[in-house]
């Protein structure tokens, strides 16, 4: 079972409104590649981002979790392609004007060699002049979460508990519990450990510079007690 399969039915309720991420990505694409028509979201999850962008682009999605893709399929218009694949090792028979990865999906790759493989996949699936955009957790943000208290979030009559703990220098374990209210008033628990890794922006920039051009870095900040944390966005293009 892939990560997020158990949590897929609750994912949208937990993450909430995606309009900020959607607006940022749409603006980044328009700035870097105004002619963009086709778009692939890697680690698309439940498809919330591409659902919001489907009226502006010809969208496709890719994710390793069949549970997340099942949720996405129900919400997306018929005919939108969804691919079940590993984000660090995929090969599709088409290229796109934009390849994106939102909600720090790249952090789920635990070795930097896998990050570089993802960058290679993105490059290989971009049209000349296309744009590649993704966000990643800052190392400092994960360290802060690991040193802080458990995060508790209520959604509807259900609860999400997240405890972040350092596994080693670069890897962190997110111990997640969802408590779902049952018809009889009791709660059923779903637990999952999601392991993520973060690397210094200088290391990411070096890897991107070997492949892409026009690299732009943007930082965003969430509250210290939220799992949005401090994120760094990278936007770059493939040379024409």
Coordinates of C-alpha atoms in Angstrom, one line a residue:
X1 CA 0.0 0.0 0.0
X2 CA 1.4 3.4 -1.0
X3 CA 1.7 6.3 1.4
X4 CA -1.5 8.3 1.7
X5 CA -3.8 5.5 0.6
X6 CA -5.3 5.3 4.1
X7 CA -5.6 9.0 4.5
X8 CA -6.8 9.8 0.9
X9 CA -10.6 10.0 1.9
X10 CA -9.7 12.8 4.4
X11 CA -7.0 14.6 2.6
X12 CA -9.0 17.4 1.1
X13 CA -10.8 18.2 4.4
X14 CA -7.5 18.3 6.2
X15 CA -5.6 20.5 3.7
X16 CA -8.5 22.9 3.1
X17 CA -8.6 25.7 0.6
X18 CA -6.0 25.3 -2.2
X19 CA -6.6 28.7 -3.8
X20 CA -3.3 30.3 -2.6
X21 CA -1.2 27.5 -4.1
X22 CA -3.3 27.5 -7.3
X23 CA -2.9 31.3 -7.8
X24 CA 0.8 31.1 -7.2
X25 CA 1.4 28.3 -9.7
X26 CA -0.9 29.9 -12.3
X27 CA 1.1 33.2 -11.9
X28 CA 4.4 31.4 -12.1
X29 CA 3.5 29.6 -15.3
X30 CA 2.1 32.8 -16.9
X31 CA 5.3 34.7 -16.0
X32 CA 7.7 32.0 -17.2
X33 CA 5.8 30.6 -20.2
X34 CA 2.8 32.7 -21.2
X35 CA 2.0 30.4 -24.1
X36 CA 1.6 27.3 -21.8
X37 CA -1.4 25.1 -22.7
X38 CA -0.5 21.6 -21.4
X39 CA 0.3 20.9 -17.8
X40 CA 1.3 17.9 -15.8
X41 CA 1.1 17.9 -12.0
X42 CA 3.4 15.4 -10.4
X43 CA 2.4 14.0 -7.0
X44 CA -1.1 15.4 -7.8
X45 CA -2.8 13.7 -4.9
X46 CA -6.5 14.1 -4.9
X47 CA -6.3 16.4 -7.9
X48 CA -7.4 19.6 -6.2
X49 CA -4.8 21.8 -7.9
X50 CA -5.4 20.5 -11.4
X51 CA -9.2 20.6 -10.9
X52 CA -8.8 24.3 -10.3
X53 CA -6.5 24.8 -13.3
X54 CA -8.6 22.6 -15.7
X55 CA -10.4 25.6 -17.2
X56 CA -7.1 27.3 -18.1
X57 CA -4.9 24.4 -19.2
X58 CA -5.1 20.9 -20.6
X59 CA -4.2 19.1 -17.4
X60 CA -2.8 15.7 -16.4
X61 CA -1.9 14.2 -13.1
X62 CA 0.6 11.7 -11.8
X63 CA 0.8 10.1 -8.3
X64 CA 2.1 6.9 -6.7
X65 CA -1.0 6.5 -4.4
X66 CA -3.9 4.6 -6.0
X67 CA -6.1 5.9 -3.1
X68 CA -5.4 9.5 -3.9
X69 CA -5.9 9.0 -7.6
X70 CA -9.3 7.3 -6.9
X71 CA -10.4 10.5 -5.1
X72 CA -9.0 12.6 -8.0
X73 CA -10.8 10.6 -10.6
X74 CA -14.2 11.2 -8.9
X75 CA -13.7 15.0 -8.8
X76 CA -12.1 15.7 -12.2
X77 CA -13.9 16.0 -15.5
X78 CA -14.0 12.8 -17.6
X79 CA -11.0 12.3 -19.9
X80 CA -8.3 14.0 -17.9
X81 CA -5.4 11.6 -17.9
X82 CA -4.2 10.3 -14.5
X83 CA -1.1 8.2 -14.3
X84 CA 0.0 5.9 -11.4
X85 CA 3.8 6.2 -11.2
X86 CA 6.8 7.0 -9.1
X87 CA 7.6 10.7 -9.4
X88 CA 11.3 9.9 -9.5
X89 CA 11.0 7.4 -12.3
X90 CA 8.3 7.9 -14.9
X91 CA 8.1 8.0 -18.6
X92 CA 5.0 9.2 -20.4
X93 CA 4.6 9.3 -24.2
X94 CA 4.0 13.0 -24.3
X95 CA 5.6 16.3 -23.3
X96 CA 4.0 19.4 -21.5
X97 CA 4.4 23.2 -21.4
X98 CA 4.4 23.1 -17.6
X99 CA 5.4 20.4 -15.1
X100 CA 4.4 21.3 -11.5
X101 CA 4.7 19.7 -8.0
X102 CA 2.8 21.4 -5.2
X103 CA 2.3 20.8 -1.4
X104 CA 6.0 19.8 -1.0
X105 CA 5.6 16.6 -2.8
X106 CA 9.3 16.4 -3.6
X107 CA 10.1 16.1 0.1
X108 CA 8.7 12.6 0.0
X109 CA 11.9 11.5 -1.9
X110 CA 14.4 10.6 0.9
X111 CA 17.6 10.6 -1.1
X112 CA 18.9 13.6 -3.1
X113 CA 19.7 11.2 -6.0
X114 CA 15.9 10.7 -6.2
X115 CA 15.4 14.4 -6.3
X116 CA 17.8 14.6 -9.2
X117 CA 16.0 11.8 -10.9
X118 CA 12.7 13.7 -10.5
X119 CA 14.4 16.8 -12.0
X120 CA 15.5 14.7 -14.9
X121 CA 12.0 13.3 -15.4
X122 CA 10.5 16.8 -15.3
X123 CA 13.1 18.0 -17.8
X124 CA 12.5 15.1 -20.2
X125 CA 8.7 15.7 -20.1
X126 CA 8.9 19.5 -20.8
X127 CA 8.6 21.1 -24.2
X128 CA 11.4 23.5 -25.1
X129 CA 10.7 26.8 -23.3
X130 CA 8.4 25.0 -20.8
X131 CA 8.3 25.8 -17.1
X132 CA 9.0 23.6 -14.1
X133 CA 7.7 24.7 -10.7
X134 CA 7.7 23.1 -7.3
X135 CA 7.8 23.9 -3.6
X136 CA 9.8 22.3 -0.8
X137 CA 10.0 22.5 2.9
X138 CA 12.9 24.5 4.3
X139 CA 15.2 22.4 6.6
X140 CA 14.7 25.0 9.3
X141 CA 10.9 24.6 9.2
X142 CA 11.1 20.8 9.7
X143 CA 13.6 21.3 12.6
X144 CA 11.1 23.7 14.2
X145 CA 8.2 21.3 13.8
X146 CA 10.3 18.4 15.3
X147 CA 11.1 20.4 18.3
X148 CA 7.6 21.6 18.9
X149 CA 4.4 20.1 20.3
X150 CA 2.0 17.8 18.5
X151 CA -0.1 19.5 15.9
X152 CA -3.9 19.0 16.4
X153 CA -6.4 20.0 13.8
X154 CA -10.2 19.6 13.8
X155 CA -12.0 19.2 10.6
X156 CA -15.8 18.7 10.8
X157 CA -16.3 16.4 13.7
X158 CA -13.0 14.6 13.0
X159 CA -9.5 15.2 14.3
X160 CA -6.0 15.1 12.8
X161 CA -2.9 14.7 15.0
X162 CA 0.6 15.2 13.6
X163 CA 3.8 14.6 15.5
X164 CA 7.0 15.4 13.6
X165 CA 10.2 13.8 14.8
X166 CA 13.8 13.8 13.4
X167 CA 14.8 10.5 12.0
X168 CA 18.3 11.5 10.9
X169 CA 20.1 14.6 9.7
X170 CA 17.9 15.1 6.7
X171 CA 14.9 12.8 7.2
X172 CA 11.8 13.4 9.4
X173 CA 9.0 11.1 10.4
X174 CA 5.5 12.5 10.4
X175 CA 3.4 10.4 12.7
X176 CA -0.2 11.0 11.6
X177 CA -3.4 9.9 13.3
X178 CA -6.9 10.7 11.9
X179 CA -9.8 10.1 14.3
X180 CA -13.0 9.7 12.4
X181 CA -16.4 10.0 14.1
X182 CA -18.5 6.9 13.6
X183 CA -22.4 6.8 13.5
X184 CA -22.5 5.4 17.0
X185 CA -20.5 8.4 18.4
X186 CA -17.3 6.5 18.8
X187 CA -14.1 7.3 16.9
X188 CA -12.1 5.1 14.5
X189 CA -8.4 5.8 14.2
X190 CA -6.3 5.7 11.0
X191 CA -2.6 6.0 11.5
X192 CA 0.3 6.4 9.1
X193 CA 4.0 7.3 9.3
X194 CA 5.0 9.5 6.4
X195 CA 8.7 10.0 6.0
X196 CA 10.0 13.2 4.3
X197 CA 13.4 14.7 3.7
X198 CA 14.7 18.3 3.2
X199 CA 17.9 19.6 1.7
X200 CA 19.5 23.0 1.6
X201 CA 18.3 25.4 -1.1
X202 CA 21.9 25.8 -2.3
X203 CA 22.1 22.1 -3.1
X204 CA 18.8 22.2 -4.9
X205 CA 19.8 25.2 -6.9
X206 CA 23.1 23.5 -8.0
X207 CA 21.1 20.5 -9.3
X208 CA 18.6 22.6 -11.1
X209 CA 21.3 24.8 -12.6
X210 CA 22.8 21.8 -14.3
X211 CA 19.5 21.2 -16.1
X212 CA 17.3 24.3 -16.3
X213 CA 17.6 28.1 -17.0
X214 CA 16.0 31.2 -15.5
X215 CA 15.7 29.8 -12.0
X216 CA 13.6 31.9 -9.6
X217 CA 13.4 31.3 -5.9
X218 CA 10.4 32.5 -3.8
X219 CA 9.8 31.9 -0.1
X220 CA 6.5 31.7 1.7
X221 CA 5.7 31.4 5.4
X222 CA 3.0 29.7 7.4
X223 CA 2.4 30.0 11.2
X224 CA 4.9 28.2 13.4
X225 CA 2.2 25.9 14.7
X226 CA 0.9 24.9 11.2
X227 CA 2.2 22.1 8.9
X228 CA 2.5 24.7 6.1
X229 CA 5.6 26.0 7.7
X230 CA 8.4 27.8 5.7
X231 CA 8.4 26.7 2.1
X232 CA 10.7 27.6 -0.8
X233 CA 9.3 27.7 -4.3
X234 CA 11.6 27.0 -7.3
X235 CA 10.5 28.1 -10.8
X236 CA 12.7 27.4 -13.9
X237 CA 12.5 26.9 -17.6
X238 CA 13.9 24.5 -20.2
X239 CA 16.0 26.2 -22.8
X240 CA 14.4 26.5 -26.3

